[in-house]
Amino acid sequence: MRVTSRADGMPEAIPETAPTSSLDRAALFEESAPSGSPATDFSVALLAGFVRHGVRDVVLSPGSRSQALALAAAEFERLGLLRLHVRIDERCAGFLALGLAIESRQPALVVCTSGTAVANLHPAVLEAHHAGVPMVLLTADRPAELRGIRSNQTTVQPGIFAGAVRICEDVPAPDGAPGEADMVADLAHRAYESATGAGTRNPGPAQLNLAFREPLSAALTLTPAADGAAERADAAATVVDPPALLGPGPRTVIVAGAGAGPGAEELARTAGWPLLAEVSSGARFGPNLVVAYRELLGEAEFGGQVQRVIVFGHPTLSREVPALVLREDVETIVVAPTGAEWYNPGHRVRRFERAVAAGADTVAAAGTREARAWAGRWVMASRAILAADTRLDAPAFGAHGMSRAEFAAMKAPVTRAILADAVWRASWPHDRLVLGASRLIRELDTRVTGKKIPVHANRGLAGIDGTVATALGIAVASQAGPEPRSTGTTRLLVGDITLLHDAGSMLIAPGEVRPRLQLIVGNDGGGTIFDGLEVAGTAAASAIDRVLFTPQQVDLEALATAYGWDYQRAATRSTLESALTAPVTRPTLVEVPLAR
Ligand SMILES: Cc1ncc(C[n+]2csc(CCOP(=O)(O)OP(=O)(O)O)c2C)c(N)n1
Ligand SMILES: [Mg+2]
């Protein structure tokens, strides 16, 4: 992070930034007289700078100090230049921006007022930092003369996010001086480039801390430029590194953690290596997929045989993967196209690459009997483990009506395994699936088979916070386009505590898109993940309940109704099947009661 500020009015010259392109200066609007508020003129120029870079979304929370940015954003929305999302809670706003960026691959702008408002962005900033998701924070602040004198709603905002932001520029209050518009265009350019990781390969949040002085805004009507200069830049091109070529070498497995992407699967297929892909890896498909990787990693004739592991993405769902990397007899290669921090359990990893590919000798060797046998054994063993799993043992709908046993099964209560399986089966490539932290993501990870569907989970920090907002962001951006727009449904699968942690995100402003989001809550009355801790076997049950399980009896139907969401209860397999296969047209909460 770099905090830059100067007391005398202009930001410091920052030599290492790239020069702005001509697009940065293209006029979006007809020339107009200054509005009478430098804050408003500055805000218009700043938003225009971001729009020209291709930014589409702005999320804002109300406040006085940020009013010039907010009113400018409303005007940009009126002209169709930005999609505006208003959230009263900055924590929700931050996570909404995160979800929008995950889906659109463009940073969303987040606008808030001064004081605690800024601090409420911190959880989403941390997740974006650790997951490498671009985000631009426009935090309004008091001007220099009002800081440090106990002014109302004034704290130390520069540096508040410490190392979690790529840049933090403390921008003095605009005063309408000549040349300010150019300075603003440069500012937008720097913030955009640092958020998207241009030149650094380290995308994440960037903060512009913007001081504003009275008059805090002026009336604003913009006229779009007649020459249609509202051309947008394409999403920043990612630098493609020449891949390091991997030789056939020792017995190898590929691990795909969160966000690994399809490259992990492609390498597994071309090199003929088993693919141990977590459910939110984006690589959970293909002929070499090994679903039951945890069990097999623990077996001498599988995990014990591994000599080399190639890790993509961020593995977080098993203990077996870090244990494998820690082994003295295993060589690990970690692959990550972006990011400043590498996955490195026990600091054991010696080799890090931005990109890898199978060398010609590896591709040739993949066809040999020995190589095919290596991958084949893993795949077959995994299938056998899944086939022996009786947790789903109940016949599915028969083609010719149901037997009495089938009928009874459909009326039986839903279990976690049934829920995980049903949600996975209901999801298709045009849908989006978002998984909360806690038990249900692990349930899916242990059992669902290969399917090429977009799955997301906030695994940067694996918080239970902001999950509803993240899913709403993904849903809204997927429906809005650009083309091809998703025609599907976004499904969010969470536990009850995870939902309640972010219930405030169910508040969608009137007039805003109410996306096709199905929020499926596995309601077991508290945080049952903690029942699996060793301490649950030794500590007093009442103490575990009080401080870890944290029981709740919230009326989720009333909650849904209070926020204007549809509600369905799916207590049996048949009601769950119909809830998951019915068309979703609006935000809907599906409550699935689960036994503790
Ligand atoms: C912000 C945050 N606070 C606390 C935690 C610790 N935590 C992990 S899971 C969990 C409980 C989740 O309960 P629920 O969503 O009901 O899922 P369940 O385990 O019951 O399936 C908590 C508090 C966390 N991950 N993130
Ligand atoms: Mg729970």
Coordinates of C-alpha atoms and ligand atoms in Angstrom, one line a residue:
M1 CA 0.0 0.0 0.0
R2 CA 1.0 3.5 -0.6
V3 CA -0.6 6.4 1.3
T4 CA 0.1 9.6 -0.5
S5 CA -1.0 13.1 0.5
R6 CA 0.2 16.7 0.4
A7 CA -1.1 19.4 2.5
D8 CA -1.0 22.0 -0.2
G9 CA -3.8 20.9 -2.5
M10 CA -2.5 18.6 -5.2
P11 CA -1.7 15.0 -5.0
E12 CA 2.0 14.0 -5.1
A13 CA 3.4 13.2 -8.5
I14 CA 3.6 9.4 -8.6
P15 CA 6.2 8.5 -11.1
E16 CA 5.6 4.7 -11.5
T17 CA 2.1 4.9 -13.0
A18 CA 1.5 4.3 -16.6
P19 CA 0.6 7.3 -18.8
T20 CA -3.2 7.8 -19.4
S21 CA -4.6 6.8 -22.8
S22 CA -6.4 9.1 -25.1
L23 CA -9.6 7.3 -24.1
D24 CA -9.1 8.7 -20.6
R25 CA -9.6 12.2 -21.9
A26 CA -12.5 11.6 -24.3
A27 CA -15.5 13.8 -23.5
L28 CA -18.5 12.0 -22.2
F29 CA -20.6 15.2 -21.9
E30 CA -21.2 18.5 -23.7
E31 CA -19.0 21.3 -22.3
S32 CA -20.9 23.0 -19.5
A33 CA -20.2 25.9 -17.1
P34 CA -18.8 24.9 -13.6
S35 CA -21.7 23.8 -11.4
G36 CA -20.8 26.1 -8.6
S37 CA -19.5 23.3 -6.4
P38 CA -15.9 22.0 -7.1
A39 CA -17.0 18.9 -5.3
T40 CA -19.6 18.2 -7.9
D41 CA -17.4 19.0 -10.9
F42 CA -14.7 16.8 -9.4
S43 CA -17.1 14.0 -8.9
V44 CA -18.5 14.1 -12.4
A45 CA -14.9 14.1 -13.8
L46 CA -13.9 11.2 -11.6
L47 CA -16.9 9.0 -12.4
A48 CA -16.4 9.8 -16.1
G49 CA -12.8 8.6 -15.8
F50 CA -13.9 5.3 -14.4
V51 CA -16.7 4.9 -17.0
R52 CA -14.2 5.4 -19.8
H53 CA -12.1 2.6 -18.3
G54 CA -15.1 0.2 -18.6
V55 CA -16.5 0.4 -15.0
R56 CA -20.2 -0.3 -15.0
D57 CA -21.3 -0.5 -11.4
V58 CA -21.3 1.9 -8.5
V59 CA -22.6 0.9 -5.1
L60 CA -23.3 3.7 -2.6
S61 CA -24.5 4.3 0.8
P62 CA -26.0 7.6 1.8
G63 CA -24.2 10.4 3.7
S64 CA -23.7 14.1 3.6
R65 CA -19.9 14.4 2.9
S66 CA -20.2 12.0 -0.1
Q67 CA -23.3 13.8 -1.6
A68 CA -21.5 15.2 -4.7
L69 CA -20.4 11.7 -5.7
A70 CA -23.8 10.2 -4.9
L71 CA -25.7 12.8 -6.9
A72 CA -23.3 12.5 -9.8
A73 CA -23.7 8.7 -9.7
A74 CA -27.5 9.2 -9.8
E75 CA -27.0 11.4 -12.9
F76 CA -24.8 8.8 -14.5
E77 CA -27.5 6.2 -13.8
R78 CA -30.1 8.4 -15.5
L79 CA -27.9 8.6 -18.6
G80 CA -27.3 4.9 -18.7
L81 CA -23.6 5.3 -18.0
L82 CA -23.5 3.4 -14.7
R83 CA -25.6 0.9 -12.9
L84 CA -26.4 2.3 -9.5
H85 CA -27.0 0.1 -6.4
V86 CA -27.9 1.8 -3.2
R87 CA -27.4 0.1 0.2
I88 CA -27.9 1.7 3.5
D89 CA -25.3 -0.5 5.2
E90 CA -21.8 -0.1 4.0
R91 CA -20.9 -3.6 5.0
C92 CA -23.6 -4.9 2.6
A93 CA -22.4 -2.4 -0.1
G94 CA -18.9 -3.6 0.1
F95 CA -19.8 -7.2 -0.4
L96 CA -22.3 -6.3 -3.1
A97 CA -19.4 -4.7 -5.0
L98 CA -17.4 -7.8 -4.4
G99 CA -20.0 -10.0 -6.0
L100 CA -20.5 -7.6 -8.9
A101 CA -16.8 -7.6 -9.7
I102 CA -16.5 -11.4 -9.4
E103 CA -19.1 -11.8 -12.1
S104 CA -18.3 -8.8 -14.3
R105 CA -14.6 -9.0 -14.0
Q106 CA -14.6 -5.2 -13.6
P107 CA -14.1 -3.3 -10.4
A108 CA -17.3 -1.7 -9.0
L109 CA -17.0 1.7 -7.3
V110 CA -18.0 1.9 -3.7
V111 CA -19.0 5.3 -2.4
C112 CA -19.5 6.2 1.3
T113 CA -19.4 9.0 3.7
S114 CA -16.8 9.7 6.4
G115 CA -16.3 8.1 9.8
T116 CA -17.6 4.6 10.8
A117 CA -19.1 4.3 7.3
V118 CA -15.6 3.7 5.9
A119 CA -14.8 1.1 8.6
N120 CA -17.9 -0.9 7.6
L121 CA -16.2 -1.6 4.3
H122 CA -13.4 -3.4 5.9
P123 CA -14.7 -7.0 5.8
A124 CA -15.3 -6.8 2.1
V125 CA -12.0 -5.1 1.5
L126 CA -10.2 -7.9 3.3
E127 CA -12.0 -10.6 1.3
A128 CA -11.2 -8.7 -1.9
H129 CA -7.6 -8.3 -0.9
H130 CA -7.1 -12.0 -0.1
A131 CA -9.1 -13.2 -3.1
G132 CA -7.6 -10.7 -5.5
V133 CA -10.9 -9.2 -6.6
P134 CA -10.7 -5.6 -7.9
M135 CA -12.6 -2.9 -6.1
V136 CA -12.4 0.9 -6.0
L137 CA -13.3 2.6 -2.7
L138 CA -14.3 6.3 -2.9
T139 CA -14.4 7.3 0.7
A140 CA -15.5 10.9 1.4
D141 CA -13.6 12.8 4.1
R142 CA -13.4 16.2 5.8
P143 CA -10.8 18.6 4.3
A144 CA -7.5 19.0 6.1
E145 CA -8.6 22.0 8.2
L146 CA -11.4 20.0 9.8
R147 CA -9.3 17.0 10.7
G148 CA -7.8 16.4 14.2
I149 CA -10.0 19.0 15.9
R150 CA -12.8 16.7 17.0
S151 CA -15.0 17.6 14.1
N152 CA -18.1 15.5 13.8
Q153 CA -17.9 12.2 12.0
T154 CA -14.2 12.6 11.4
T155 CA -11.5 9.9 12.0
V156 CA -8.2 9.0 10.4
Q157 CA -9.3 7.4 7.1
P158 CA -6.0 7.4 5.1
G159 CA -4.3 4.1 5.9
I160 CA -7.4 2.7 7.6
F161 CA -7.3 -0.5 5.5
A162 CA -3.5 -0.9 6.0
G163 CA -1.9 -3.4 3.7
A164 CA -5.3 -4.6 2.3
V165 CA -5.5 -1.9 -0.4
R166 CA -3.2 -1.6 -3.4
I167 CA -3.1 2.2 -3.1
C168 CA -4.6 4.7 -0.7
E169 CA -4.5 8.2 -2.0
D170 CA -5.6 11.0 0.3
V171 CA -6.9 13.5 -2.2
P172 CA -7.2 17.1 -1.0
A173 CA -10.5 18.9 -1.4
P174 CA -11.0 20.1 -5.0
D175 CA -11.2 23.9 -5.4
G176 CA -11.9 24.3 -9.0
A177 CA -8.4 25.3 -10.0
P178 CA -7.4 25.1 -13.7
G179 CA -6.1 21.7 -14.6
E180 CA -8.1 19.9 -11.9
A181 CA -10.0 17.9 -14.5
D182 CA -6.8 16.5 -15.8
M183 CA -5.6 15.6 -12.3
V184 CA -8.9 13.8 -11.8
A185 CA -8.6 11.8 -15.0
D186 CA -5.1 10.7 -13.8
L187 CA -6.5 9.8 -10.4
A188 CA -9.2 7.6 -11.9
H189 CA -6.6 6.0 -14.1
R190 CA -4.3 5.2 -11.2
A191 CA -7.1 3.8 -9.1
Y192 CA -8.4 1.6 -11.9
E193 CA -5.0 0.3 -12.9
S194 CA -4.0 -0.5 -9.3
A195 CA -7.4 -2.2 -8.6
T196 CA -7.1 -4.3 -11.7
G197 CA -3.5 -5.1 -11.0
A198 CA -2.2 -3.7 -14.3
G199 CA 1.5 -4.0 -14.2
T200 CA 1.6 -5.6 -10.8
R201 CA -0.4 -8.8 -11.3
N202 CA -2.0 -8.1 -7.9
P203 CA -5.6 -7.0 -8.3
G204 CA -7.5 -6.0 -5.3
P205 CA -9.1 -2.9 -3.6
A206 CA -7.8 0.6 -4.2
Q207 CA -8.9 3.5 -2.0
L208 CA -9.3 7.2 -3.0
N209 CA -9.9 9.1 0.2
L210 CA -11.6 12.2 -1.1
A211 CA -11.8 15.4 1.0
F212 CA -14.7 17.7 0.1
R213 CA -15.3 21.2 1.3
E214 CA -18.6 23.3 1.3
P215 CA -20.5 23.7 -0.9
L216 CA -20.7 19.9 -0.8
S217 CA -22.7 19.7 -4.1
A218 CA -24.6 21.7 -6.7
A219 CA -27.6 21.0 -8.9
L220 CA -26.5 18.8 -11.8
T221 CA -27.8 18.0 -15.3
L222 CA -25.4 16.5 -17.8
T223 CA -25.9 16.4 -21.5
P224 CA -24.2 13.4 -23.2
A225 CA -21.7 14.5 -25.9
A226 CA -23.1 14.5 -29.4
D227 CA -20.1 12.7 -30.9
G228 CA -20.9 9.7 -28.7
A229 CA -17.5 9.6 -27.0
A230 CA -18.9 7.3 -24.3
E231 CA -16.8 4.6 -25.7
R232 CA -15.6 2.2 -23.0
A233 CA -12.3 0.5 -22.7
D234 CA -12.4 -3.2 -22.7
A235 CA -11.7 -5.1 -19.6
A236 CA -8.0 -4.7 -18.8
A237 CA -6.1 -7.3 -20.8
T238 CA -4.5 -9.8 -18.5
V239 CA -0.9 -10.4 -19.1
V240 CA -0.4 -14.0 -20.3
D241 CA 2.9 -15.4 -19.1
P242 CA 4.8 -18.0 -21.1
P243 CA 4.1 -21.2 -19.2
A244 CA 6.8 -23.2 -17.5
L245 CA 6.8 -26.6 -19.2
L246 CA 6.4 -29.5 -16.8
G247 CA 8.2 -32.8 -17.6
P248 CA 6.5 -36.2 -17.1
G249 CA 8.6 -36.8 -14.1
P250 CA 7.3 -38.5 -10.9
R251 CA 3.8 -39.6 -9.9
T252 CA 1.9 -36.3 -10.0
V253 CA -1.5 -35.1 -8.8
I254 CA -3.1 -31.7 -9.5
V255 CA -4.9 -29.9 -6.7
A256 CA -7.4 -27.2 -7.6
G257 CA -8.4 -24.9 -4.8
A258 CA -10.9 -22.1 -4.8
G259 CA -10.7 -20.0 -8.0
A260 CA -8.3 -22.3 -9.7
G261 CA -10.1 -22.1 -13.0
P262 CA -10.3 -24.4 -16.0
G263 CA -6.6 -24.4 -16.6
A264 CA -6.1 -26.9 -13.8
E265 CA -8.5 -29.3 -15.6
E266 CA -6.8 -28.8 -18.9
L267 CA -3.4 -29.7 -17.5
A268 CA -4.8 -32.7 -15.8
R269 CA -6.3 -33.9 -19.0
T270 CA -3.3 -33.3 -21.3
A271 CA -0.8 -34.6 -18.8
G272 CA -2.9 -37.5 -17.7
W273 CA -2.8 -36.6 -14.0
P274 CA -5.5 -37.1 -11.3
L275 CA -7.4 -33.9 -10.6
L276 CA -8.2 -33.2 -7.0
A277 CA -10.6 -30.3 -7.4
E278 CA -12.5 -28.5 -4.7
V279 CA -16.1 -27.7 -5.4
S280 CA -15.5 -23.9 -5.9
S281 CA -12.3 -24.4 -7.9
G282 CA -13.9 -23.8 -11.3
A283 CA -12.2 -27.1 -12.3
R284 CA -14.6 -29.6 -10.9
F285 CA -15.1 -31.6 -14.1
G286 CA -13.4 -33.7 -16.7
P287 CA -12.3 -37.3 -17.1
N288 CA -9.6 -37.1 -14.4
L289 CA -11.7 -35.7 -11.6
V290 CA -11.2 -37.4 -8.3
V291 CA -14.1 -36.4 -6.0
A292 CA -13.1 -38.6 -3.0
Y293 CA -9.7 -37.0 -2.8
R294 CA -9.6 -36.7 1.0
E295 CA -10.1 -40.4 1.5
L296 CA -7.6 -41.4 -1.1
L297 CA -4.9 -39.0 0.0
G298 CA -5.0 -40.8 3.3
E299 CA -4.4 -44.2 1.7
A300 CA -0.9 -45.6 1.3
E301 CA -1.5 -46.9 -2.3
F302 CA -2.8 -43.5 -3.4
G303 CA -1.7 -40.5 -1.3
G304 CA 1.3 -42.4 -0.2
Q305 CA 2.5 -42.9 -3.8
V306 CA 2.4 -39.2 -4.7
Q307 CA 5.8 -37.7 -5.5
R308 CA 4.7 -34.3 -7.0
V309 CA 1.7 -32.0 -6.5
I310 CA 0.8 -29.0 -8.6
V311 CA -1.5 -26.6 -6.8
F312 CA -3.8 -24.1 -8.5
G313 CA -6.0 -21.7 -6.7
H314 CA -6.5 -21.6 -2.9
P315 CA -7.2 -24.9 -1.3
T316 CA -9.1 -24.5 2.0
L317 CA -11.5 -27.3 2.4
S318 CA -9.4 -30.2 3.6
R319 CA -6.6 -31.0 6.0
E320 CA -5.2 -33.6 3.6
V321 CA -4.0 -31.2 1.0
P322 CA -1.8 -29.1 3.3
A323 CA -0.6 -32.4 4.9
L324 CA 0.5 -33.6 1.4
V325 CA 2.4 -30.4 0.7
L326 CA 4.2 -30.7 4.1
R327 CA 5.5 -34.1 3.3
E328 CA 9.3 -34.3 2.8
D329 CA 9.1 -36.7 -0.1
V330 CA 6.7 -34.6 -2.1
E331 CA 7.7 -31.8 -4.4
T332 CA 5.1 -29.0 -4.7
I333 CA 4.7 -26.5 -7.5
V334 CA 2.3 -23.7 -6.8
V335 CA 0.7 -21.9 -9.8
A336 CA -1.0 -18.5 -9.6
P337 CA -1.3 -16.0 -12.4
T338 CA -1.9 -13.1 -10.0
G339 CA -1.4 -12.3 -6.4
A340 CA 1.4 -11.2 -4.1
E341 CA 1.1 -14.0 -1.5
W342 CA 1.6 -17.6 -2.5
Y343 CA 0.0 -20.7 -1.0
N344 CA 2.8 -22.2 1.0
P345 CA 1.9 -24.5 4.0
G346 CA 4.8 -24.7 6.4
H347 CA 6.9 -22.6 4.0
R348 CA 7.7 -26.0 2.3
V349 CA 7.1 -24.9 -1.2
R350 CA 10.2 -24.3 -3.3
R351 CA 8.7 -23.6 -6.7
F352 CA 6.2 -20.9 -7.7
E353 CA 5.0 -20.3 -11.3
R354 CA 2.6 -17.8 -12.9
A355 CA 1.6 -20.4 -15.6
V356 CA 2.5 -24.0 -16.4
A357 CA 1.8 -26.4 -19.2
A358 CA 2.6 -30.0 -20.0
G359 CA 5.8 -30.3 -22.0
A360 CA 5.7 -32.3 -25.2
D361 CA 7.4 -35.3 -23.4
T362 CA 4.7 -35.1 -20.8
V363 CA 1.9 -35.1 -23.4
A364 CA 3.5 -38.1 -25.1
A365 CA 4.0 -39.9 -21.8
A366 CA 0.3 -39.3 -20.9
G367 CA -0.6 -42.0 -23.4
T368 CA 1.5 -44.7 -21.9
R369 CA -0.1 -47.6 -20.1
E370 CA 1.7 -46.7 -16.9
A371 CA 0.4 -43.0 -16.9
R372 CA -3.1 -44.1 -17.8
A373 CA -3.1 -46.6 -15.0
W374 CA -2.0 -43.9 -12.5
A375 CA -4.9 -41.5 -13.2
G376 CA -7.3 -44.4 -13.9
R377 CA -6.7 -45.9 -10.5
W378 CA -7.6 -42.7 -8.7
V379 CA -10.7 -42.0 -10.8
M380 CA -12.0 -45.6 -10.3
A381 CA -11.3 -45.7 -6.6
S382 CA -13.1 -42.4 -6.1
R383 CA -16.1 -43.7 -8.0
A384 CA -16.1 -46.8 -5.9
I385 CA -16.1 -44.7 -2.7
L386 CA -19.0 -42.6 -3.9
A387 CA -20.9 -45.6 -5.1
A388 CA -20.6 -47.1 -1.6
D389 CA -21.9 -43.9 0.0
T390 CA -25.4 -44.7 1.2
R391 CA -26.3 -41.3 2.3
L392 CA -28.5 -40.7 -0.8
D393 CA -30.0 -44.1 -0.7
A394 CA -33.5 -43.5 -1.8
P395 CA -34.8 -44.0 -5.3
A396 CA -35.2 -40.9 -7.4
F397 CA -38.6 -40.3 -9.2
G398 CA -39.3 -43.3 -11.3
A399 CA -40.5 -42.9 -14.9
H400 CA -43.7 -45.0 -14.2
G401 CA -45.0 -43.6 -11.0
M402 CA -43.6 -44.3 -7.6
S403 CA -43.5 -47.4 -5.5
R404 CA -44.6 -47.2 -1.8
A405 CA -40.9 -47.1 -0.8
E406 CA -40.2 -44.3 -3.3
F407 CA -43.1 -42.4 -2.0
A408 CA -41.9 -42.8 1.6
A409 CA -38.4 -41.6 0.6
M410 CA -39.8 -38.5 -1.0
K411 CA -41.6 -37.7 2.2
A412 CA -38.6 -38.3 4.4
P413 CA -36.8 -35.2 5.9
V414 CA -34.0 -33.7 4.0
T415 CA -30.5 -34.4 5.1
R416 CA -27.3 -32.4 4.3
A417 CA -26.2 -35.0 1.7
I418 CA -29.6 -34.8 0.0
L419 CA -29.6 -31.0 0.1
A420 CA -26.1 -30.8 -1.4
D421 CA -26.9 -33.3 -4.1
A422 CA -30.2 -31.7 -5.0
V423 CA -28.7 -28.2 -5.3
W424 CA -25.9 -29.5 -7.5
R425 CA -28.2 -31.4 -9.7
A426 CA -30.5 -28.4 -10.2
S427 CA -27.6 -26.2 -11.3
W428 CA -26.5 -25.8 -14.9
P429 CA -23.8 -23.8 -16.8
H430 CA -26.1 -20.8 -17.3
D431 CA -26.8 -20.7 -13.6
R432 CA -24.6 -19.4 -10.8
L433 CA -24.0 -21.3 -7.6
V434 CA -22.7 -19.5 -4.5
L435 CA -21.7 -21.4 -1.4
G436 CA -21.5 -20.0 2.1
A437 CA -18.7 -21.0 4.5
S438 CA -19.3 -23.8 7.0
R439 CA -20.7 -27.3 6.7
L440 CA -22.7 -27.2 3.5
I441 CA -19.8 -26.3 1.2
R442 CA -17.9 -29.3 2.7
E443 CA -20.9 -31.5 2.1
L444 CA -20.8 -30.6 -1.5
D445 CA -17.0 -30.9 -1.7
T446 CA -17.1 -34.5 -0.4
R447 CA -19.7 -35.8 -2.8
V448 CA -20.8 -33.9 -5.9
T449 CA -19.6 -35.3 -9.2
G450 CA -18.1 -33.4 -12.1
K451 CA -20.1 -30.7 -13.7
K452 CA -19.0 -27.5 -15.5
I453 CA -21.0 -24.9 -13.6
P454 CA -19.9 -21.5 -12.3
V455 CA -19.4 -21.9 -8.5
H456 CA -18.3 -19.2 -6.2
A457 CA -17.4 -19.1 -2.5
N458 CA -15.7 -16.3 -0.6
R459 CA -12.6 -18.4 0.4
G460 CA -10.2 -15.4 0.6
L461 CA -10.9 -15.4 4.3
A462 CA -13.8 -17.9 4.5
G463 CA -15.9 -15.5 6.5
I464 CA -19.6 -16.1 7.1
D465 CA -20.2 -12.4 6.6
G466 CA -21.4 -10.7 3.4
T467 CA -22.5 -13.9 1.7
V468 CA -26.0 -12.7 0.8
A469 CA -24.6 -9.5 -0.6
T470 CA -22.0 -11.3 -2.6
A471 CA -24.6 -13.6 -4.2
L472 CA -26.8 -10.7 -5.0
G473 CA -23.9 -9.0 -6.7
I474 CA -23.2 -12.1 -8.8
A475 CA -26.9 -12.5 -9.6
V476 CA -27.4 -8.9 -10.6
A477 CA -24.2 -8.7 -12.7
S478 CA -24.9 -12.1 -14.4
Q479 CA -28.4 -10.9 -15.4
A480 CA -27.3 -7.5 -16.6
G481 CA -24.7 -8.6 -19.1
P482 CA -22.9 -7.5 -21.1
E483 CA -24.0 -10.1 -23.7
P484 CA -24.3 -13.0 -23.4
R485 CA -26.4 -12.4 -20.3
S486 CA -27.2 -15.2 -18.0
T487 CA -30.7 -16.4 -18.3
G488 CA -30.3 -18.7 -15.4
T489 CA -30.8 -18.6 -11.7
T490 CA -28.3 -17.8 -9.0
R491 CA -28.5 -20.2 -6.1
L492 CA -27.0 -19.4 -2.8
L493 CA -26.6 -22.2 -0.3
V494 CA -25.9 -21.2 3.3
G495 CA -26.4 -22.2 6.9
D496 CA -28.8 -20.3 9.1
I497 CA -26.1 -18.4 11.0
T498 CA -24.5 -17.3 7.8
L499 CA -27.8 -16.0 6.5
L500 CA -28.6 -14.2 9.7
H501 CA -25.2 -12.6 9.8
D502 CA -26.0 -10.8 6.5
A503 CA -29.8 -10.6 6.7
G504 CA -29.5 -6.8 6.2
S505 CA -28.4 -7.5 2.7
M506 CA -31.8 -8.7 1.8
L507 CA -32.9 -5.1 1.7
I508 CA -33.0 -4.1 -2.0
A509 CA -33.8 -0.5 -2.8
P510 CA -37.2 0.1 -4.5
G511 CA -36.8 0.3 -8.2
E512 CA -33.6 -1.7 -8.3
V513 CA -33.3 -5.1 -10.1
R514 CA -34.7 -7.9 -7.9
P515 CA -32.6 -10.7 -9.4
R516 CA -33.5 -14.4 -9.9
L517 CA -31.8 -15.4 -6.7
Q518 CA -32.8 -18.5 -4.7
L519 CA -31.4 -18.3 -1.2
I520 CA -31.4 -21.8 0.2
V521 CA -30.9 -22.0 3.9
G522 CA -30.1 -25.2 5.6
N523 CA -31.6 -24.4 9.0
D524 CA -30.2 -26.5 11.8
G525 CA -30.9 -23.8 14.5
G526 CA -27.3 -22.7 14.9
G527 CA -23.7 -23.2 13.9
T528 CA -23.5 -27.0 13.9
I529 CA -20.0 -27.0 12.3
F530 CA -18.7 -26.6 15.8
D531 CA -20.3 -29.9 16.9
G532 CA -17.5 -31.5 15.0
L533 CA -14.7 -29.9 17.0
E534 CA -12.8 -32.1 19.4
V535 CA -13.7 -29.8 22.3
A536 CA -17.4 -30.6 21.7
G537 CA -16.6 -34.0 23.1
T538 CA -15.1 -32.7 26.3
A539 CA -16.6 -29.3 27.2
A540 CA -20.1 -29.0 28.8
A541 CA -22.8 -29.2 26.2
S542 CA -24.5 -26.2 27.6
A543 CA -21.3 -24.1 27.2
I544 CA -20.7 -25.3 23.7
D545 CA -24.3 -24.4 22.8
R546 CA -24.0 -21.0 24.4
V547 CA -20.7 -19.8 22.9
L548 CA -20.2 -21.9 19.7
F549 CA -23.5 -23.3 18.4
T550 CA -25.3 -20.0 19.3
P551 CA -28.9 -21.3 18.9
Q552 CA -31.4 -19.2 17.0
Q553 CA -35.1 -19.5 16.4
V554 CA -35.7 -16.7 14.0
D555 CA -38.9 -17.0 12.0
L556 CA -37.3 -17.1 8.5
E557 CA -40.7 -16.8 6.8
A558 CA -41.3 -13.5 8.7
L559 CA -37.8 -12.4 7.8
A560 CA -38.3 -13.0 4.1
T561 CA -41.7 -11.3 4.2
A562 CA -40.3 -8.3 6.0
Y563 CA -37.8 -7.8 3.2
G564 CA -40.3 -8.5 0.5
W565 CA -38.8 -11.8 -0.6
D566 CA -40.8 -14.9 -1.6
Y567 CA -40.6 -17.7 0.9
Q568 CA -40.8 -21.5 0.5
R569 CA -40.3 -24.2 3.0
A570 CA -38.8 -27.5 1.8
A571 CA -38.8 -30.1 4.6
T572 CA -39.0 -33.2 2.4
R573 CA -37.2 -34.4 -0.6
S574 CA -40.2 -33.9 -2.9
T575 CA -40.8 -30.3 -1.8
L576 CA -37.1 -29.6 -2.2
E577 CA -37.1 -31.0 -5.7
S578 CA -40.0 -28.9 -6.7
A579 CA -38.6 -25.7 -5.1
L580 CA -35.3 -26.3 -7.0
T581 CA -36.8 -27.0 -10.3
A582 CA -39.5 -24.4 -10.4
P583 CA -38.7 -21.2 -12.4
V584 CA -37.3 -18.4 -10.2
T585 CA -38.5 -14.9 -11.1
R586 CA -37.7 -13.0 -8.0
P587 CA -35.5 -13.2 -4.8
T588 CA -36.8 -16.2 -2.9
L589 CA -35.8 -17.7 0.4
V590 CA -36.1 -21.5 0.6
E591 CA -35.9 -22.8 4.1
V592 CA -34.7 -26.4 4.5
P593 CA -35.0 -27.6 8.1
L594 CA -32.0 -29.9 9.0
A595 CA -31.5 -32.0 12.0
R596 CA -28.6 -30.9 14.2
Ligands
LIG1 C1 -17.3 -13.3 10.0 C2 -17.1 -14.6 10.6 N1 -17.4 -14.8 11.9 C3 -17.2 -16.0 12.5 C4 -16.8 -17.1 11.7 C5 -16.7 -18.4 12.4 N2 -17.7 -19.4 11.9 C6 -17.5 -20.3 11.0 S1 -18.8 -21.2 10.6 C7 -19.8 -20.4 11.8 C8 -21.2 -20.9 12.0 C9 -21.9 -21.1 10.8 O1 -23.2 -21.6 11.1 P1 -24.2 -21.9 9.9 O2 -24.2 -20.8 8.9 O3 -25.6 -22.1 10.5 O4 -23.7 -23.2 9.3 P2 -23.7 -24.7 9.9 O5 -22.3 -24.9 10.4 O6 -24.7 -24.8 10.9 O7 -23.9 -25.6 8.7 C10 -19.0 -19.4 12.4 C11 -19.6 -18.5 13.4 C12 -16.5 -16.9 10.4 N3 -16.1 -17.8 9.6 N4 -16.7 -15.6 9.8
MG2 MG -26.5 -23.9 11.0

